[in-house]
Amino acid sequence: MKAWIAALVVPLLTGVLAFGSAARADCALGPAGATQTRTMGQTLGQTGRTVQIHTPRGFDPQRPAPLVFLLHGSGGTGAEILASSRLAETADRHGFIVIAPDGGIPVERGFVWNVPGVPTIAGKIPGPNDADDVAFMTETIDALADQGCVDRSRVYATGLSGGGRMTSWLGCAAADRFAAIAPVVGLRAGRPDRRDPQRPDPATCRPSRPMPVMAFAGDADTTNPIQGGGAPYWSYTMHAAEQRWAQLNGCAAPRPTVWVTAQVYEEGYAACRDGADVVGRITAGGGHSWVADNDAMWAFFAARTRPQN
């Protein structure tokens, strides 16, 4: 385990870990049903990264719980997305831990995520000296799992806009660590192909295993429109992203389009390898905001675990 993660877990977990020890202490995340702010040191770029950690009501420190990473939009913070998404309330109902970190790259009043090859809202492509957000999250998983807080087979990610794109990238780059992903107004399947921007470049998303995907969007979103267009990284449509994930997951058939409420319809692909279905939930008239149904998201997550080697 890298040196910085040892510095992370002491203030994060308010306890001392015995790495490599046969004995495992109870998880020391803090009071059940509470949200805490922690500052975590790390050496892969910016230091002093802040995270919000919500421990659900009824949390048993002797039983590893599912974990959901909640990623803010570009220029935002973990505290803002935790409040606006209301995912902590969902966690209390269903018993999972939520971690909402700040992104690794400071910009304007908040932070952005390091999606390789994709410019941030400041117009800069992240470089080798910028924080490695994938490493940050995967090593955070290891720290919490080593403490006995988190079930490694039940780790998930969701995020809004730029956080949705980062969530998509986790599906591409860290499929061996996440059981499912749920981008919100941010589903991608790699960068647009330079020769044909209307489709994803297959070389830029190569997950190591099928990745279950549930994506949420609004059909009136003008920032990341489901019809494609907008910023260069958003050239292809949401449907093209769904189709590419279906190819990656070996899905056998399209799902019939079904209206699940008077304003929300569901589409996607089914009969996929290892249960890695691809589901799109689209809100008619929905804009660039948290249009996710949190309980539906959790139902999708809860039905899936990551195979253990």
CSV table of C-alpha atoms in Angstrom, one decimal:
chain,number,residue,atom,x,y,z
A,1,MET,CA,0.0,0.0,0.0
A,2,LYS,CA,1.4,3.4,-0.9
A,3,ALA,CA,2.7,5.7,1.8
A,4,TRP,CA,0.1,8.3,1.3
A,5,ILE,CA,-2.8,6.0,2.0
A,6,ALA,CA,-1.4,5.3,5.4
A,7,ALA,CA,-1.5,9.0,6.0
A,8,LEU,CA,-5.0,9.0,4.7
A,9,VAL,CA,-6.5,6.4,7.0
A,10,VAL,CA,-5.4,7.8,10.4
A,11,PRO,CA,-7.4,11.0,10.2
A,12,LEU,CA,-10.0,9.5,8.0
A,13,LEU,CA,-11.0,6.6,10.2
A,14,THR,CA,-10.1,8.1,13.5
A,15,GLY,CA,-8.4,4.9,14.5
A,16,VAL,CA,-5.1,3.1,13.9
A,17,LEU,CA,-5.0,0.3,11.3
A,18,ALA,CA,-2.7,-2.7,11.7
A,19,PHE,CA,-1.9,-3.3,8.0
A,20,GLY,CA,-1.0,-6.9,7.3
A,21,SER,CA,-2.2,-8.0,10.7
A,22,ALA,CA,-4.4,-11.1,11.1
A,23,ALA,CA,-6.5,-9.2,13.6
A,24,ARG,CA,-8.9,-6.7,12.3
A,25,ALA,CA,-10.4,-3.9,14.4
A,26,ASP,CA,-14.0,-2.9,14.0
A,27,CYS,CA,-14.6,-0.1,11.4
A,28,ALA,CA,-14.1,3.3,13.0
A,29,LEU,CA,-15.9,5.5,10.5
A,30,GLY,CA,-17.8,7.4,13.2
A,31,PRO,CA,-21.5,7.6,14.3
A,32,ALA,CA,-24.1,5.8,12.3
A,33,GLY,CA,-26.4,8.2,10.4
A,34,ALA,CA,-23.8,11.0,10.5
A,35,THR,CA,-21.8,12.9,7.8
A,36,GLN,CA,-18.2,13.8,8.6
A,37,THR,CA,-15.7,16.0,6.7
A,38,ARG,CA,-12.2,14.5,6.5
A,39,THR,CA,-9.0,15.9,5.0
A,40,MET,CA,-6.8,13.2,3.4
A,41,GLY,CA,-3.2,13.6,2.5
A,42,GLN,CA,-1.8,12.0,-0.6
A,43,THR,CA,1.3,12.3,-2.9
A,44,LEU,CA,-0.3,11.9,-6.3
A,45,GLY,CA,-0.8,15.6,-7.0
A,46,GLN,CA,-2.7,18.0,-4.7
A,47,THR,CA,-2.5,17.4,-1.0
A,48,GLY,CA,-5.1,17.9,1.7
A,49,ARG,CA,-8.0,16.5,-0.3
A,50,THR,CA,-11.4,16.8,1.4
A,51,VAL,CA,-14.1,14.1,1.4
A,52,GLN,CA,-17.5,13.9,2.9
A,53,ILE,CA,-18.3,10.5,4.5
A,54,HIS,CA,-21.8,9.5,5.3
A,55,THR,CA,-22.3,6.4,7.5
A,56,PRO,CA,-25.9,5.1,7.3
A,57,ARG,CA,-28.3,4.7,10.1
A,58,GLY,CA,-28.0,1.3,11.7
A,59,PHE,CA,-24.5,0.8,10.4
A,60,ASP,CA,-22.8,-2.2,12.1
A,61,PRO,CA,-19.0,-1.6,12.4
A,62,GLN,CA,-18.5,-5.3,12.5
A,63,ARG,CA,-20.1,-5.9,9.1
A,64,PRO,CA,-18.5,-4.5,5.9
A,65,ALA,CA,-21.1,-2.4,4.1
A,66,PRO,CA,-21.6,-1.4,0.4
A,67,LEU,CA,-19.9,1.8,-0.7
A,68,VAL,CA,-21.1,4.4,-3.2
A,69,PHE,CA,-18.7,7.1,-4.5
A,70,LEU,CA,-20.6,10.3,-5.3
A,71,LEU,CA,-18.7,12.6,-7.6
A,72,HIS,CA,-19.5,16.3,-8.0
A,73,GLY,CA,-19.8,18.2,-11.3
A,74,SER,CA,-17.0,20.3,-12.7
A,75,GLY,CA,-16.2,23.2,-10.5
A,76,GLY,CA,-18.2,21.8,-7.6
A,77,THR,CA,-17.3,20.1,-4.3
A,78,GLY,CA,-18.2,16.9,-2.5
A,79,ALA,CA,-20.2,18.8,0.1
A,80,GLU,CA,-22.4,20.4,-2.6
A,81,ILE,CA,-23.2,17.2,-4.4
A,82,LEU,CA,-24.0,15.3,-1.2
A,83,ALA,CA,-26.5,18.0,-0.2
A,84,SER,CA,-28.1,18.4,-3.6
A,85,SER,CA,-28.3,14.7,-4.5
A,86,ARG,CA,-29.9,13.7,-1.2
A,87,LEU,CA,-28.0,10.4,-1.6
A,88,ALA,CA,-27.3,10.3,2.2
A,89,GLU,CA,-31.0,9.9,2.8
A,90,THR,CA,-31.1,7.0,0.4
A,91,ALA,CA,-28.1,5.5,2.2
A,92,ASP,CA,-29.9,5.7,5.5
A,93,ARG,CA,-32.9,3.8,4.0
A,94,HIS,CA,-30.7,1.1,2.4
A,95,GLY,CA,-27.6,0.8,4.5
A,96,PHE,CA,-24.7,1.8,2.3
A,97,ILE,CA,-21.8,4.2,3.0
A,98,VAL,CA,-21.4,7.3,0.8
A,99,ILE,CA,-18.1,9.0,0.1
A,100,ALA,CA,-18.2,12.3,-1.8
A,101,PRO,CA,-14.6,13.5,-2.4
A,102,ASP,CA,-13.5,16.7,-3.9
A,103,GLY,CA,-11.9,16.3,-7.3
A,104,GLY,CA,-8.1,16.3,-7.5
A,105,ILE,CA,-7.6,19.4,-9.6
A,106,PRO,CA,-8.6,22.8,-8.2
A,107,VAL,CA,-10.4,25.2,-10.6
A,108,GLU,CA,-12.3,28.4,-9.9
A,109,ARG,CA,-14.2,27.9,-6.6
A,110,GLY,CA,-14.2,24.1,-6.7
A,111,PHE,CA,-12.5,21.1,-8.3
A,112,VAL,CA,-12.5,19.0,-11.5
A,113,TRP,CA,-11.7,15.4,-12.2
A,114,ASN,CA,-8.8,14.0,-14.1
A,115,VAL,CA,-10.3,12.1,-17.1
A,116,PRO,CA,-7.2,11.4,-19.3
A,117,GLY,CA,-7.2,13.2,-22.6
A,118,VAL,CA,-10.3,15.3,-21.8
A,119,PRO,CA,-10.0,19.0,-21.2
A,120,THR,CA,-11.3,20.4,-17.9
A,121,ILE,CA,-13.7,23.4,-17.8
A,122,ALA,CA,-10.5,25.5,-17.7
A,123,GLY,CA,-9.6,24.2,-21.1
A,124,LYS,CA,-6.6,22.3,-19.9
A,125,ILE,CA,-5.9,18.6,-20.5
A,126,PRO,CA,-4.7,17.0,-17.3
A,127,GLY,CA,-1.0,16.3,-17.3
A,128,PRO,CA,1.3,13.8,-15.5
A,129,ASN,CA,1.6,16.1,-12.5
A,130,ASP,CA,-2.1,16.3,-11.8
A,131,ALA,CA,-3.8,14.1,-9.3
A,132,ASP,CA,-4.6,10.6,-10.3
A,133,ASP,CA,-8.3,10.3,-9.3
A,134,VAL,CA,-8.6,6.6,-10.3
A,135,ALA,CA,-5.6,5.8,-8.0
A,136,PHE,CA,-7.1,8.0,-5.2
A,137,MET,CA,-10.4,6.2,-5.3
A,138,THR,CA,-9.1,2.6,-5.7
A,139,GLU,CA,-6.7,3.0,-2.8
A,140,THR,CA,-9.4,4.6,-0.7
A,141,ILE,CA,-11.4,1.4,-1.3
A,142,ASP,CA,-8.4,-0.7,-0.1
A,143,ALA,CA,-8.0,1.4,3.0
A,144,LEU,CA,-11.6,1.1,4.0
A,145,ALA,CA,-11.8,-2.6,3.1
A,146,ASP,CA,-8.6,-3.3,5.1
A,147,GLN,CA,-10.3,-1.6,8.1
A,148,GLY,CA,-13.3,-3.8,7.7
A,149,CYS,CA,-15.7,-0.9,6.8
A,150,VAL,CA,-16.4,-1.8,3.1
A,151,ASP,CA,-17.3,-4.9,1.2
A,152,ARG,CA,-14.9,-5.0,-1.8
A,153,SER,CA,-17.4,-6.8,-3.9
A,154,ARG,CA,-20.1,-4.1,-3.5
A,155,VAL,CA,-18.4,-0.8,-4.5
A,156,TYR,CA,-20.2,1.5,-6.9
A,157,ALA,CA,-19.9,5.0,-8.4
A,158,THR,CA,-22.2,7.7,-9.5
A,159,GLY,CA,-21.7,11.4,-10.3
A,160,LEU,CA,-23.2,14.5,-11.9
A,161,SER,CA,-22.0,16.0,-15.2
A,162,GLY,CA,-18.2,16.1,-15.0
A,163,GLY,CA,-18.6,13.6,-12.2
A,164,GLY,CA,-20.7,11.5,-14.5
A,165,ARG,CA,-17.9,11.5,-17.0
A,166,MET,CA,-15.5,10.5,-14.3
A,167,THR,CA,-17.8,7.8,-13.2
A,168,SER,CA,-17.9,6.5,-16.9
A,169,TRP,CA,-14.1,6.6,-16.9
A,170,LEU,CA,-14.0,4.5,-13.7
A,171,GLY,CA,-16.1,1.9,-15.6
A,172,CYS,CA,-13.5,1.9,-18.4
A,173,ALA,CA,-10.3,2.0,-16.3
A,174,ALA,CA,-11.2,0.4,-13.0
A,175,ALA,CA,-13.8,-2.3,-13.8
A,176,ASP,CA,-11.8,-4.7,-11.6
A,177,ARG,CA,-12.8,-2.5,-8.5
A,178,PHE,CA,-16.4,-1.4,-9.2
A,179,ALA,CA,-19.5,-3.6,-9.3
A,180,ALA,CA,-21.6,-1.1,-11.3
A,181,ILE,CA,-21.7,2.6,-12.3
A,182,ALA,CA,-24.5,5.1,-12.7
A,183,PRO,CA,-23.5,8.4,-14.4
A,184,VAL,CA,-26.0,11.3,-14.2
A,185,VAL,CA,-26.1,13.6,-17.2
A,186,GLY,CA,-22.6,12.4,-18.0
A,187,LEU,CA,-22.6,8.9,-19.6
A,188,ARG,CA,-19.6,8.3,-21.9
A,189,ALA,CA,-17.9,5.2,-23.3
A,190,GLY,CA,-14.5,6.7,-24.1
A,191,ARG,CA,-13.5,9.8,-26.0
A,192,PRO,CA,-15.1,10.7,-29.4
A,193,ASP,CA,-13.3,9.1,-32.3
A,194,ARG,CA,-11.1,11.7,-34.1
A,195,ARG,CA,-12.0,10.4,-37.5
A,196,ASP,CA,-15.7,10.1,-36.7
A,197,PRO,CA,-16.7,12.1,-33.6
A,198,GLN,CA,-20.2,10.7,-33.7
A,199,ARG,CA,-19.0,7.5,-32.2
A,200,PRO,CA,-16.8,6.5,-29.3
A,201,ASP,CA,-13.2,5.6,-30.0
A,202,PRO,CA,-12.9,1.9,-28.9
A,203,ALA,CA,-9.3,2.4,-28.0
A,204,THR,CA,-10.2,4.8,-25.2
A,205,CYS,CA,-12.4,2.5,-23.1
A,206,ARG,CA,-11.3,-1.0,-22.6
A,207,PRO,CA,-12.8,-2.4,-19.3
A,208,SER,CA,-11.3,-5.6,-18.0
A,209,ARG,CA,-14.7,-7.1,-17.5
A,210,PRO,CA,-18.4,-6.4,-18.3
A,211,MET,CA,-19.5,-3.3,-16.4
A,212,PRO,CA,-23.2,-2.8,-15.5
A,213,VAL,CA,-24.4,0.7,-16.3
A,214,MET,CA,-27.4,2.7,-15.3
A,215,ALA,CA,-27.4,6.2,-16.8
A,216,PHE,CA,-29.7,9.1,-16.0
A,217,ALA,CA,-30.4,12.1,-18.3
A,218,GLY,CA,-32.9,14.8,-19.2
A,219,ASP,CA,-34.0,15.3,-22.8
A,220,ALA,CA,-33.9,19.1,-22.3
A,221,ASP,CA,-30.2,19.1,-21.2
A,222,THR,CA,-28.4,21.7,-23.3
A,223,THR,CA,-25.0,21.2,-21.6
A,224,ASN,CA,-24.6,17.5,-22.2
A,225,PRO,CA,-27.5,16.9,-24.7
A,226,ILE,CA,-28.6,13.3,-25.2
A,227,GLN,CA,-28.6,14.1,-28.9
A,228,GLY,CA,-24.8,14.8,-28.8
A,229,GLY,CA,-23.0,18.0,-29.7
A,230,GLY,CA,-22.0,20.7,-27.3
A,231,ALA,CA,-18.4,20.5,-26.1
A,232,PRO,CA,-16.0,18.4,-28.2
A,233,TYR,CA,-15.8,15.6,-25.6
A,234,TRP,CA,-19.6,15.3,-25.9
A,235,SER,CA,-19.8,14.9,-29.7
A,236,TYR,CA,-21.6,11.5,-29.8
A,237,THR,CA,-25.1,10.8,-28.5
A,238,MET,CA,-26.2,9.1,-25.3
A,239,HIS,CA,-27.6,6.3,-27.4
A,240,ALA,CA,-24.2,5.8,-29.0
A,241,ALA,CA,-22.7,5.5,-25.5
A,242,GLU,CA,-25.3,3.0,-24.5
A,243,GLN,CA,-24.7,1.0,-27.6
A,244,ARG,CA,-20.9,0.9,-27.0
A,245,TRP,CA,-21.4,-0.3,-23.4
A,246,ALA,CA,-23.7,-2.9,-24.8
A,247,GLN,CA,-21.0,-4.1,-27.2
A,248,LEU,CA,-18.4,-4.1,-24.4
A,249,ASN,CA,-20.8,-6.1,-22.1
A,250,GLY,CA,-21.9,-8.6,-24.8
A,251,CYS,CA,-25.5,-7.7,-24.6
A,252,ALA,CA,-27.8,-9.8,-26.7
A,253,ALA,CA,-30.9,-7.6,-27.2
A,254,PRO,CA,-32.2,-4.1,-26.9
A,255,ARG,CA,-34.5,-3.5,-24.0
A,256,PRO,CA,-38.0,-2.3,-25.0
A,257,THR,CA,-38.6,1.4,-24.2
A,258,VAL,CA,-40.9,1.6,-21.2
A,259,TRP,CA,-42.4,4.6,-19.5
A,260,VAL,CA,-41.8,4.0,-15.8
A,261,THR,CA,-43.6,7.2,-14.8
A,262,ALA,CA,-45.5,9.9,-16.6
A,263,GLN,CA,-42.2,11.8,-17.2
A,264,VAL,CA,-39.5,9.1,-17.2
A,265,TYR,CA,-38.8,6.4,-19.7
A,266,GLU,CA,-36.3,3.6,-19.7
A,267,GLU,CA,-34.3,2.2,-22.6
A,268,GLY,CA,-31.1,0.2,-23.0
A,269,TYR,CA,-29.8,-3.4,-23.5
A,270,ALA,CA,-30.4,-6.7,-21.7
A,271,ALA,CA,-29.2,-10.3,-21.7
A,272,CYS,CA,-25.7,-9.1,-21.1
A,273,ARG,CA,-22.7,-11.1,-19.9
A,274,ASP,CA,-22.5,-11.5,-16.1
A,275,GLY,CA,-25.7,-9.5,-15.7
A,276,ALA,CA,-24.0,-6.4,-16.9
A,277,ASP,CA,-27.1,-4.8,-18.3
A,278,VAL,CA,-27.1,-1.2,-19.8
A,279,VAL,CA,-30.0,0.9,-18.7
A,280,GLY,CA,-30.8,4.5,-19.6
A,281,ARG,CA,-33.4,6.5,-17.6
A,282,ILE,CA,-34.5,9.7,-19.3
A,283,THR,CA,-36.6,12.4,-17.8
A,284,ALA,CA,-38.8,14.2,-20.3
A,285,GLY,CA,-38.2,17.9,-19.9
A,286,GLY,CA,-35.3,17.3,-17.5
A,287,GLY,CA,-32.3,19.5,-17.7
A,288,HIS,CA,-28.7,19.5,-16.6
A,289,SER,CA,-29.3,18.6,-13.0
A,290,TRP,CA,-29.5,15.6,-10.6
A,291,VAL,CA,-32.4,13.8,-12.5
A,292,ALA,CA,-31.6,10.5,-10.9
A,293,ASP,CA,-34.1,8.3,-9.0
A,294,ASN,CA,-31.9,7.4,-6.1
A,295,ASP,CA,-34.0,4.4,-5.0
A,296,ALA,CA,-34.0,3.0,-8.6
A,297,MET,CA,-30.2,3.6,-8.8
A,298,TRP,CA,-29.7,1.7,-5.5
A,299,ALA,CA,-31.9,-1.2,-6.7
A,300,PHE,CA,-29.7,-1.5,-9.8
A,301,PHE,CA,-26.6,-1.4,-7.6
A,302,ALA,CA,-27.8,-3.8,-5.0
A,303,ALA,CA,-28.6,-6.5,-7.5
A,304,ARG,CA,-25.0,-6.6,-8.6
A,305,THR,CA,-21.7,-7.6,-7.0
A,306,ARG,CA,-18.2,-7.7,-8.4
A,307,PRO,CA,-16.9,-11.2,-9.0
A,308,GLN,CA,-14.0,-11.9,-6.7
A,309,ASN,CA,-10.8,-13.5,-8.1
